[in-house]
Amino acid sequence: MSPPLADLSAPPAIRPSLAARLAARSGALTGSTAGLALGHAQANLAVLPAVYAADFLRFCQANPKPCPLLGVSEVGAWTIPSLGDDLDLRSDIPGYRIWRDGELVAEVDDASAFWRDDLVAFAIGCSYSFEEGLIAEDIPIRHIEEDVRVPMYRTSIDCTPAGVFSGRMVVSMRPLRPPHAIRAVQISSRYPAVHGAPVHLGLPHLIGIADLARPDYGDPVTVKDDEIPVFWACGVTPQSVIASARPSFAITHKPGTMLVTDRRNSDYAVI
Amino acid sequence: MSPPLADLSAPPAIRPSLAARLAARSGALTGSTAGLALGHAQANLAVLPAVYAADFLRFCQANPKPCPLLGVSEVGAWTIPSLGDDLDLRSDIPGYRIWRDGELVAEVDDASAFWRDDLVAFAIGCSYSFEEGLIAEDIPIRHIEEDVRVPMYRTSIDCTPAGVFSGRMVVSMRPLRPPHAIRAVQISSRYPAVHGAPVHLGLPHLIGIADLARPDYGDPVTVKDDEIPVFWACGVTPQSVIASARPSFAITHKPGTMLVTDRRNSDYAVI
């Protein structure tokens, strides 16, 4: 006689992406979302008054590598149904930044008190998605090994301007041995919706980075003698652009604490 | 009334790949085949006595990046039907090298006098195929710009040995600006049957290359300050391996003068 099958009368386990959102919503989760709900895409958040929405949409359309749009809310809505059931953009991210006139004025765990009827929310792809593809092929990711935030740099690469939005691209950097760098190009090329292939590698000064040890965001990591720095367009670019466009109001996620969506990373693979 | 159509009674133009082969066969073409019959795959040639065939096939199978097999002849045959109609491996390549016991003993324009009933011919993919993909996207190829042979280097990368065949991988090098290097990885990844993606980039000393200005085969090219060297596995590897395996007899093509096949480069694109 066969062993008994699993108990089918038990309630289905909660989806891990929703579990992460509920943990943030309840205040139990306030730190990094790295490694949570593996397999599910995470997203950068940018929230702007509707008066800026058309310009920002055009900016994202014109700059798909730093600003790959995964979803956009209706005006005044605090959810994006295509990215998850039971998703509350006001509280499902562990940390938020509140901006007024381009100045960071507050960091909060719950943005509900700041939400307004005229806001539009933009969810932008995150490098966690392609990092999962690298990890799956045993390509070491230094900032994970060293348990710090990925180093990010403001570059000399101009984004294509759109309306009030313009500025330089922010990139994240991962040091890789050359064969891994080649493989990483192949792997991340499969994910154009989550930054896609690197934008640069090997010669940081060509994109205005003078010192890898001094990132503009995140933390420095070790670059070994047998490695080259590989640079990807980064979803922090919108925060840099918002800081210079100085819209009257904005909400963004706090870097490293992302929106965990119900979408699978594999949904975004083109081949 | 419509203008007259083209004269359909004219004989069809000869296929440009066959035209190149016939020019070599007649002795009219003795130099490089670079740029001939664009769109058609060209091939490296290695011809060995049948006693070595199983080992060499295993060597190619185990080392697909330097030795991507496009076709193998029957024993004693001097054609590979899948690669072209009216194809004579004894004379359709502009130049041949004759080897005895691993020593280069002759360079000839026609190998017919050396052909034997016990030979097996191996046609191996050539970088001209993926270079066409780079050129199509306006990625400059330095050795073409400077009108010299591509620089090639013996590396410290061991091929996987098979029977009597073993040795180090030979690579070709193209200096590229970093964004072009990334695009070149993407483009050449589409062509695994013609060397595929690069094997290395950026740090030549890691693969045993001390001085880019002193290639082991071909000619040196300029590497500019804003470029990194990108290395692809090279179809000259079998010649290096044959030189060290010292088979009793071998015929190869003379580097730069290739077999022009009827197959389209696009036949070898996987996506």
Coordinates of C-alpha atoms in Angstrom, one line a residue:
Chain A
M1 CA 0.0 0.0 0.0
S2 CA 1.3 3.4 -0.9
P3 CA 2.2 6.0 1.8
P4 CA -0.6 8.5 2.4
L5 CA -0.6 11.6 0.2
A6 CA -0.2 15.1 1.6
D7 CA -3.2 16.3 3.6
L8 CA -5.3 18.0 0.9
S9 CA -7.7 19.3 3.5
A10 CA -5.1 21.7 4.9
P11 CA -5.6 25.4 3.7
P12 CA -3.2 26.4 0.9
A13 CA 0.0 28.1 2.2
I14 CA 0.0 31.9 1.7
R15 CA 1.9 33.0 -1.3
P16 CA 5.4 34.1 -0.1
S17 CA 5.2 37.4 -2.0
L18 CA 2.0 38.3 -0.2
A19 CA 3.5 37.1 3.1
A20 CA 6.4 39.6 2.6
R21 CA 3.9 42.4 1.8
L22 CA 1.8 41.6 4.8
A23 CA 4.9 41.6 7.0
A24 CA 5.8 45.0 5.8
R25 CA 2.2 46.2 6.1
S26 CA 2.0 45.1 9.8
G27 CA 5.3 46.7 10.6
A28 CA 7.0 43.4 11.3
L29 CA 9.3 43.8 8.3
T30 CA 11.2 47.1 8.1
G31 CA 14.6 46.1 6.5
S32 CA 15.9 44.9 3.2
T33 CA 13.7 42.7 1.0
A34 CA 16.7 41.0 -0.6
G35 CA 16.2 37.2 -0.7
L36 CA 12.5 37.4 0.2
A37 CA 10.0 35.4 -1.8
L38 CA 12.6 34.1 -4.2
G39 CA 11.4 33.7 -7.7
H40 CA 9.1 36.7 -7.4
A41 CA 10.0 40.1 -9.0
Q42 CA 10.6 43.0 -6.7
A43 CA 10.1 46.6 -7.8
N44 CA 11.4 50.1 -7.2
L45 CA 8.6 52.6 -6.5
A46 CA 8.2 56.2 -7.6
V47 CA 4.9 58.0 -6.8
L48 CA 4.2 61.4 -8.3
P49 CA 1.2 63.8 -8.5
A50 CA -0.8 63.2 -11.7
V51 CA 0.4 66.5 -13.2
Y52 CA 3.8 64.9 -13.6
A53 CA 2.6 61.5 -14.7
A54 CA 2.7 62.0 -18.5
D55 CA 6.3 63.4 -18.3
F56 CA 7.5 60.6 -16.1
L57 CA 5.9 58.0 -18.3
R58 CA 7.7 59.5 -21.3
F59 CA 10.9 59.5 -19.3
C60 CA 10.5 55.8 -18.5
Q61 CA 9.6 55.0 -22.1
A62 CA 12.7 56.8 -23.3
N63 CA 15.0 55.3 -20.7
P64 CA 14.0 51.7 -20.4
K65 CA 17.3 50.4 -19.0
P66 CA 17.3 52.5 -15.8
C67 CA 13.4 52.8 -15.7
P68 CA 11.8 49.6 -16.9
L69 CA 8.1 50.0 -16.0
L70 CA 6.5 46.9 -14.5
G71 CA 3.2 48.7 -13.7
V72 CA 1.4 52.0 -13.2
S73 CA -1.5 52.8 -11.0
E74 CA -4.7 54.6 -11.8
V75 CA -4.7 58.2 -10.5
G76 CA -5.4 58.1 -6.8
A77 CA -5.2 54.3 -6.6
W78 CA -2.9 52.7 -4.1
T79 CA -2.7 49.4 -5.9
I80 CA -1.5 48.0 -9.2
P81 CA -3.7 44.9 -9.8
S82 CA -1.3 43.3 -12.4
L83 CA 1.5 43.1 -9.8
G84 CA -0.4 41.3 -7.0
D85 CA -3.6 40.5 -5.2
D86 CA -4.1 42.3 -1.9
L87 CA -1.4 44.8 -2.7
D88 CA -1.4 48.2 -0.8
L89 CA 1.3 50.5 -2.1
R90 CA 0.9 52.8 0.9
S91 CA 2.2 50.2 3.4
D92 CA 3.5 47.1 1.7
I93 CA 7.1 48.4 1.3
P94 CA 9.2 48.2 4.4
G95 CA 10.5 51.8 4.1
Y96 CA 9.5 54.9 2.2
R97 CA 11.1 58.3 1.4
I98 CA 8.9 61.4 1.2
W99 CA 10.1 64.2 -1.0
R100 CA 9.0 67.9 -1.3
D101 CA 10.4 70.1 -4.0
G102 CA 13.1 67.6 -4.6
E103 CA 14.2 67.5 -1.0
L104 CA 14.0 64.3 1.0
V105 CA 11.9 65.4 4.0
A106 CA 11.1 62.1 5.8
E107 CA 11.7 58.4 5.9
V108 CA 8.8 56.4 7.1
D109 CA 7.7 52.7 7.4
D110 CA 4.2 53.4 6.3
A111 CA 3.3 56.1 3.7
S112 CA -0.5 56.0 4.3
A113 CA -0.5 59.4 6.0
F114 CA 1.1 60.9 2.9
W115 CA -1.0 59.4 0.2
R116 CA -3.2 61.7 -1.8
D117 CA -6.0 61.4 -4.3
D118 CA -4.0 62.9 -7.1
L119 CA -1.0 60.5 -6.9
V120 CA 0.1 58.0 -9.6
A121 CA 2.4 55.1 -8.6
F122 CA 5.1 53.7 -10.9
A123 CA 6.6 50.3 -10.2
I124 CA 10.0 49.9 -11.8
G125 CA 12.0 46.7 -12.3
C126 CA 14.7 45.8 -9.9
S127 CA 18.1 44.1 -10.3
Y128 CA 17.2 41.4 -7.7
S129 CA 15.4 39.7 -10.6
F130 CA 18.4 39.1 -12.7
E131 CA 20.7 38.5 -9.7
E132 CA 18.5 35.5 -9.1
G133 CA 19.5 34.3 -12.6
L134 CA 23.2 34.8 -11.7
I135 CA 22.9 33.0 -8.4
A136 CA 21.2 30.1 -10.1
E137 CA 24.4 29.6 -12.2
D138 CA 26.7 29.9 -9.2
I139 CA 28.0 33.3 -10.3
P140 CA 29.2 35.0 -7.0
I141 CA 27.7 38.4 -6.2
R142 CA 30.1 40.3 -4.1
H143 CA 27.7 42.5 -2.2
I144 CA 25.7 39.5 -1.2
E145 CA 28.9 37.7 -0.1
E146 CA 29.9 40.7 1.9
D147 CA 26.4 41.3 3.2
V148 CA 26.2 44.9 2.2
R149 CA 24.1 47.0 -0.2
V150 CA 25.0 46.9 -3.8
P151 CA 27.4 49.8 -4.7
M152 CA 25.7 52.4 -7.0
Y153 CA 27.3 55.3 -8.8
R154 CA 26.0 58.5 -10.6
T155 CA 27.5 58.3 -14.0
S156 CA 28.2 60.8 -16.8
I157 CA 25.7 59.0 -19.0
D158 CA 22.8 61.4 -19.7
C159 CA 19.3 60.0 -19.6
T160 CA 17.0 61.0 -22.5
P161 CA 15.1 64.0 -21.0
A162 CA 11.3 64.1 -21.0
G163 CA 9.4 67.2 -19.9
V164 CA 10.7 68.3 -16.5
F165 CA 12.6 65.0 -16.0
S166 CA 16.3 64.7 -16.9
G167 CA 19.5 63.7 -15.3
R168 CA 22.4 61.2 -15.3
M169 CA 22.0 57.5 -15.1
V170 CA 22.7 55.7 -11.8
V171 CA 24.3 52.3 -12.2
S172 CA 24.9 49.4 -9.9
M173 CA 28.2 47.6 -10.0
R174 CA 29.1 43.9 -9.5
P175 CA 32.8 42.8 -9.9
L176 CA 33.0 39.6 -11.9
R177 CA 35.7 37.4 -13.4
P178 CA 35.7 37.9 -17.2
P179 CA 34.0 34.5 -18.0
H180 CA 31.3 35.3 -15.5
A181 CA 31.0 38.8 -16.9
I182 CA 30.3 37.3 -20.3
R183 CA 27.8 34.9 -18.8
A184 CA 26.2 37.7 -16.8
V185 CA 25.6 39.6 -20.1
Q186 CA 23.9 36.6 -21.5
I187 CA 21.7 35.9 -18.4
S188 CA 20.7 39.5 -17.8
S189 CA 20.0 40.1 -21.5
R190 CA 17.0 37.7 -21.0
Y191 CA 15.4 40.2 -18.7
P192 CA 15.0 43.5 -20.5
A193 CA 12.1 44.4 -18.2
V194 CA 14.4 44.3 -15.2
H195 CA 17.3 46.4 -16.5
G196 CA 18.5 43.9 -19.0
A197 CA 22.2 43.7 -20.1
P198 CA 24.9 45.7 -18.5
V199 CA 25.4 49.2 -19.8
H200 CA 29.2 49.2 -19.3
L201 CA 32.1 47.1 -18.1
G202 CA 35.8 47.3 -17.4
L203 CA 36.7 51.0 -17.7
P204 CA 34.7 53.0 -15.0
H205 CA 36.4 56.3 -15.8
L206 CA 34.7 56.3 -19.2
I207 CA 31.4 56.7 -17.5
G208 CA 32.5 59.3 -15.0
I209 CA 33.3 57.0 -12.1
A210 CA 36.6 58.1 -10.6
D211 CA 36.8 55.8 -7.6
L212 CA 35.0 52.5 -7.3
A213 CA 35.6 52.5 -3.5
R214 CA 33.4 55.6 -3.1
P215 CA 29.9 54.8 -4.4
D216 CA 27.2 57.5 -4.4
Y217 CA 24.6 55.1 -3.0
G218 CA 25.0 51.8 -1.2
D219 CA 28.3 50.4 0.1
P220 CA 31.7 49.7 -1.4
V221 CA 32.7 46.1 -2.2
T222 CA 35.9 44.4 -2.8
V223 CA 37.1 44.2 -6.5
K224 CA 39.7 41.5 -6.8
D225 CA 42.7 41.6 -9.2
D226 CA 41.1 39.0 -11.5
E227 CA 37.8 40.8 -11.8
I228 CA 36.3 43.6 -13.9
P229 CA 33.6 45.9 -12.7
V230 CA 30.3 45.3 -14.5
F231 CA 27.7 48.1 -14.5
W232 CA 23.9 47.8 -14.8
A233 CA 21.4 50.6 -15.2
C234 CA 19.8 51.1 -11.7
G235 CA 16.3 51.7 -10.5
V236 CA 17.7 54.4 -8.2
T237 CA 18.0 56.6 -11.3
P238 CA 14.4 57.9 -10.8
Q239 CA 15.2 59.1 -7.3
S240 CA 18.2 61.0 -8.6
V241 CA 16.1 62.4 -11.4
I242 CA 13.3 63.4 -9.0
A243 CA 15.8 65.1 -6.8
S244 CA 16.9 67.3 -9.7
A245 CA 13.4 67.8 -11.3
R246 CA 12.1 69.0 -7.9
P247 CA 8.5 68.0 -8.3
S248 CA 6.3 69.5 -5.6
F249 CA 5.8 66.1 -4.0
A250 CA 7.0 62.5 -4.4
I251 CA 7.1 59.2 -2.6
T252 CA 9.8 56.6 -3.3
H253 CA 10.9 53.4 -1.7
K254 CA 13.8 53.5 0.6
P255 CA 16.7 51.9 -1.4
G256 CA 17.1 48.2 -0.6
T257 CA 13.5 47.8 0.6
M258 CA 11.4 47.0 -2.4
L259 CA 7.9 46.2 -3.4
V260 CA 7.6 42.4 -3.5
T261 CA 5.2 41.5 -6.3
D262 CA 3.3 38.3 -7.2
R263 CA 4.9 38.3 -10.6
R264 CA 7.5 35.7 -11.3
N265 CA 10.9 36.8 -12.5
S266 CA 10.5 34.2 -15.2
D267 CA 7.5 36.1 -16.4
Y268 CA 9.9 38.8 -17.6
A269 CA 12.4 36.5 -19.4
V270 CA 12.1 37.1 -23.1
I271 CA 13.8 33.9 -24.2
Chain B
M1 CA 1.2 50.0 -69.5
S2 CA 3.6 48.6 -66.9
P3 CA 7.4 48.6 -67.6
P4 CA 8.7 45.3 -68.7
L5 CA 9.8 42.8 -66.0
A6 CA 13.4 41.6 -65.7
D7 CA 14.3 39.2 -68.5
L8 CA 13.4 35.8 -67.0
S9 CA 15.0 33.9 -69.9
A10 CA 18.4 34.9 -68.6
P11 CA 20.2 32.0 -66.8
P12 CA 20.2 32.4 -63.0
A13 CA 23.3 34.1 -61.6
I14 CA 25.8 31.6 -60.1
R15 CA 25.5 31.4 -56.3
P16 CA 28.3 33.7 -54.9
S17 CA 29.6 31.0 -52.6
L18 CA 30.1 28.6 -55.5
A19 CA 31.6 31.4 -57.5
A20 CA 34.2 31.9 -54.7
R21 CA 34.9 28.1 -54.7
L22 CA 35.3 28.0 -58.5
A23 CA 37.6 30.9 -58.4
A24 CA 39.8 29.1 -55.9
R25 CA 39.6 25.8 -57.8
S26 CA 40.7 27.5 -61.0
G27 CA 43.6 29.2 -59.3
A28 CA 42.2 32.7 -59.9
L29 CA 41.7 33.2 -56.1
T30 CA 44.7 32.6 -53.9
G31 CA 44.3 35.2 -51.1
S32 CA 42.0 35.9 -48.2
T33 CA 38.3 35.0 -48.5
A34 CA 37.3 37.7 -46.1
G35 CA 34.3 39.6 -47.4
L36 CA 33.5 37.1 -50.2
A37 CA 30.0 35.8 -50.7
L38 CA 28.7 37.8 -47.8
G39 CA 25.9 36.1 -45.9
H40 CA 27.5 32.6 -46.5
A41 CA 29.3 30.8 -43.7
Q42 CA 33.0 30.2 -44.2
A43 CA 34.8 27.3 -42.5
N44 CA 38.2 26.3 -41.2
L45 CA 39.5 22.9 -42.6
A46 CA 41.2 20.1 -40.8
V47 CA 41.9 16.8 -42.7
L48 CA 43.3 13.8 -40.9
P49 CA 43.8 10.1 -41.7
A50 CA 40.7 8.0 -40.6
V51 CA 42.7 6.4 -37.8
Y52 CA 42.6 9.8 -36.0
A53 CA 39.0 10.6 -36.9
A54 CA 37.3 9.3 -33.7
D55 CA 39.7 11.1 -31.4
F56 CA 39.4 14.3 -33.4
L57 CA 35.6 14.1 -33.4
R58 CA 35.7 13.6 -29.6
F59 CA 38.1 16.6 -29.3
C60 CA 35.7 18.8 -31.3
Q61 CA 32.7 17.6 -29.3
A62 CA 34.5 18.4 -26.0
N63 CA 35.7 21.8 -27.2
P64 CA 32.8 23.3 -29.1
K65 CA 33.9 26.9 -28.7
P66 CA 37.3 26.6 -30.6
C67 CA 36.1 23.6 -32.7
P68 CA 32.5 24.0 -33.7
L69 CA 31.9 21.3 -36.3
L70 CA 29.9 22.4 -39.3
G71 CA 30.4 19.2 -41.3
V72 CA 32.5 16.0 -41.6
S73 CA 33.2 14.1 -44.8
E74 CA 32.9 10.4 -45.4
V75 CA 36.2 8.5 -45.3
G76 CA 38.1 9.2 -48.5
A77 CA 35.5 11.7 -49.8
W78 CA 36.6 15.1 -50.8
T79 CA 33.2 16.8 -50.3
I80 CA 30.7 17.5 -47.6
P81 CA 27.3 17.6 -49.3
S82 CA 25.6 19.5 -46.5
L83 CA 27.9 22.4 -47.0
G84 CA 27.5 23.0 -50.7
D85 CA 26.7 21.7 -54.1
D86 CA 29.7 21.2 -56.4
L87 CA 32.2 21.4 -53.5
D88 CA 35.7 20.0 -53.9
L89 CA 37.6 20.2 -50.6
R90 CA 40.9 19.4 -52.5
S91 CA 41.0 22.7 -54.4
D92 CA 38.1 25.0 -53.4
I93 CA 40.1 26.7 -50.7
P94 CA 42.6 29.3 -51.9
G95 CA 45.5 28.0 -49.8
Y96 CA 46.4 24.8 -47.9
R97 CA 49.0 23.7 -45.4
I98 CA 50.4 20.2 -45.5
W99 CA 51.6 18.6 -42.3
R100 CA 53.7 15.5 -41.6
D101 CA 54.3 14.4 -38.0
G102 CA 53.2 17.7 -36.7
E103 CA 55.5 19.7 -38.9
L104 CA 54.3 22.1 -41.6
V105 CA 56.0 20.8 -44.8
A106 CA 54.3 22.6 -47.6
E107 CA 51.9 25.4 -48.5
V108 CA 50.0 24.9 -51.7
D109 CA 47.1 26.4 -53.7
D110 CA 45.7 23.0 -54.6
A111 CA 45.8 19.9 -52.3
S112 CA 44.7 17.4 -54.9
A113 CA 48.1 15.8 -55.2
F114 CA 48.1 15.2 -51.4
W115 CA 44.6 13.7 -51.0
R116 CA 44.4 10.1 -50.0
D117 CA 41.6 7.5 -49.7
D118 CA 41.9 7.3 -46.0
L119 CA 41.4 11.0 -45.2
V120 CA 38.5 12.5 -43.3
A121 CA 37.8 16.2 -43.6
F122 CA 36.4 18.4 -40.8
A123 CA 34.8 21.8 -41.5
I124 CA 34.9 24.0 -38.5
G125 CA 33.0 27.3 -38.0
C126 CA 34.7 30.6 -38.6
S127 CA 34.5 34.0 -36.9
Y128 CA 33.7 35.7 -40.2
S129 CA 30.2 34.5 -39.5
F130 CA 29.6 36.5 -36.3
E131 CA 31.7 39.4 -37.6
E132 CA 29.0 39.9 -40.2
G133 CA 26.6 40.3 -37.3
L134 CA 28.8 42.9 -35.7
I135 CA 29.3 44.8 -39.0
A136 CA 25.5 44.8 -39.5
E137 CA 25.2 46.8 -36.3
D138 CA 28.0 49.2 -37.1
I139 CA 30.3 47.8 -34.5
P140 CA 33.8 48.6 -35.9
I141 CA 36.2 45.7 -36.3
R142 CA 39.7 46.9 -36.0
H143 CA 41.6 44.4 -38.1
I144 CA 39.1 45.1 -41.0
E145 CA 39.6 48.8 -40.5
E146 CA 43.4 48.4 -40.5
D147 CA 43.2 45.8 -43.4
V148 CA 45.3 43.2 -41.6
R149 CA 44.6 39.6 -40.3
V150 CA 42.9 39.3 -37.0
P151 CA 45.4 39.0 -34.1
M152 CA 45.4 35.5 -32.5
Y153 CA 47.1 34.3 -29.3
R154 CA 47.9 31.0 -27.8
T155 CA 46.4 31.1 -24.3
S156 CA 46.9 29.3 -21.0
I157 CA 43.3 27.9 -21.3
D158 CA 43.6 24.1 -21.7
C159 CA 41.3 22.4 -24.2
T160 CA 39.6 19.2 -22.9
P161 CA 41.9 16.4 -24.2
A162 CA 40.6 13.6 -26.3
G163 CA 42.8 10.7 -27.3
V164 CA 46.0 12.0 -28.8
F165 CA 44.6 15.5 -29.2
S166 CA 45.2 18.1 -26.5
G167 CA 46.6 21.6 -26.1
R168 CA 45.9 25.2 -25.4
M169 CA 43.1 27.2 -26.9
V170 CA 43.9 29.8 -29.5
V171 CA 41.8 33.0 -29.3
S172 CA 41.2 35.9 -31.7
M173 CA 41.0 39.4 -30.3
R174 CA 38.9 42.4 -31.3
P175 CA 39.3 45.7 -29.3
L176 CA 35.8 47.2 -28.6
R177 CA 34.4 50.1 -26.6
P178 CA 32.6 48.6 -23.5
P179 CA 29.0 49.1 -24.8
H180 CA 30.1 47.5 -28.1
A181 CA 31.7 44.6 -26.1
I182 CA 28.4 44.0 -24.3
R183 CA 26.5 44.1 -27.6
A184 CA 29.1 41.8 -29.2
V185 CA 28.5 39.3 -26.5
Q186 CA 24.8 39.4 -27.3
I187 CA 25.3 39.1 -31.1
S188 CA 27.9 36.4 -31.1
S189 CA 25.9 34.4 -28.5
R190 CA 23.3 33.8 -31.2
Y191 CA 25.9 31.8 -33.2
P192 CA 27.2 28.9 -31.0
A193 CA 28.0 27.0 -34.1
V194 CA 30.5 29.6 -35.1
H195 CA 32.5 30.1 -31.9
G196 CA 29.6 31.8 -30.0
A197 CA 30.1 34.2 -27.2
P198 CA 33.6 35.5 -26.2
V199 CA 35.6 33.4 -23.8
H200 CA 37.3 36.3 -22.2
L201 CA 37.5 40.1 -22.1
G202 CA 39.4 42.9 -20.4
L203 CA 42.3 41.2 -18.6
P204 CA 44.5 39.4 -21.1
H205 CA 47.2 38.4 -18.5
L206 CA 44.6 36.1 -16.9
I207 CA 44.6 33.9 -19.9
G208 CA 48.4 34.0 -20.4
I209 CA 48.6 36.8 -22.9
A210 CA 51.6 39.0 -21.9
D211 CA 51.6 41.5 -24.8
L212 CA 48.7 42.2 -27.1
A213 CA 51.1 43.8 -29.5
R214 CA 52.7 40.4 -30.2
P215 CA 50.1 38.0 -31.4
D216 CA 51.1 34.3 -32.1
Y217 CA 49.2 34.3 -35.4
G218 CA 47.9 37.1 -37.6
D219 CA 48.8 40.8 -37.1
P220 CA 48.7 43.2 -34.2
V221 CA 46.0 45.9 -34.2
T222 CA 45.6 49.2 -32.4
V223 CA 43.8 49.0 -29.0
K224 CA 42.6 52.5 -28.1
D225 CA 42.4 53.9 -24.5
D226 CA 38.6 53.6 -24.5
E227 CA 38.5 50.0 -25.6
I228 CA 38.9 46.6 -23.9
P229 CA 40.2 43.5 -25.7
V230 CA 37.5 40.9 -26.3
F231 CA 38.6 37.3 -27.0
W232 CA 36.8 34.6 -28.9
A233 CA 37.8 31.0 -29.2
C234 CA 39.5 30.6 -32.6
G235 CA 39.3 27.9 -35.3
V236 CA 43.1 28.0 -35.6
T237 CA 43.1 26.0 -32.3
P238 CA 43.0 22.7 -34.3
Q239 CA 46.2 23.7 -36.2
S240 CA 47.9 24.3 -32.9
V241 CA 46.6 21.0 -31.5
I242 CA 47.6 19.1 -34.6
A243 CA 51.1 20.6 -34.3
S244 CA 51.4 19.2 -30.8
A245 CA 49.6 15.8 -31.4
R246 CA 51.9 15.2 -34.3
P247 CA 49.6 13.0 -36.4
S248 CA 51.5 11.2 -39.3
F249 CA 49.7 13.4 -41.8
A250 CA 47.3 16.3 -42.0
I251 CA 46.0 19.0 -44.3
T252 CA 44.6 22.3 -43.0
H253 CA 43.5 25.6 -44.7
K254 CA 46.0 28.4 -44.8
P255 CA 44.8 30.9 -42.1
G256 CA 42.6 33.6 -43.6
T257 CA 41.8 31.6 -46.7
M258 CA 38.7 29.6 -45.8
L259 CA 36.2 27.2 -47.3
V260 CA 33.2 29.3 -48.5
T261 CA 30.1 27.2 -48.0
D262 CA 26.6 27.5 -49.4
R263 CA 25.2 27.6 -45.9
R264 CA 23.8 31.0 -44.7
N265 CA 25.3 32.5 -41.5
S266 CA 21.7 32.9 -40.5
D267 CA 21.3 29.1 -40.6
Y268 CA 23.5 29.0 -37.6
A269 CA 21.6 31.6 -35.5
V270 CA 19.8 29.9 -32.6
I271 CA 17.5 32.8 -31.8

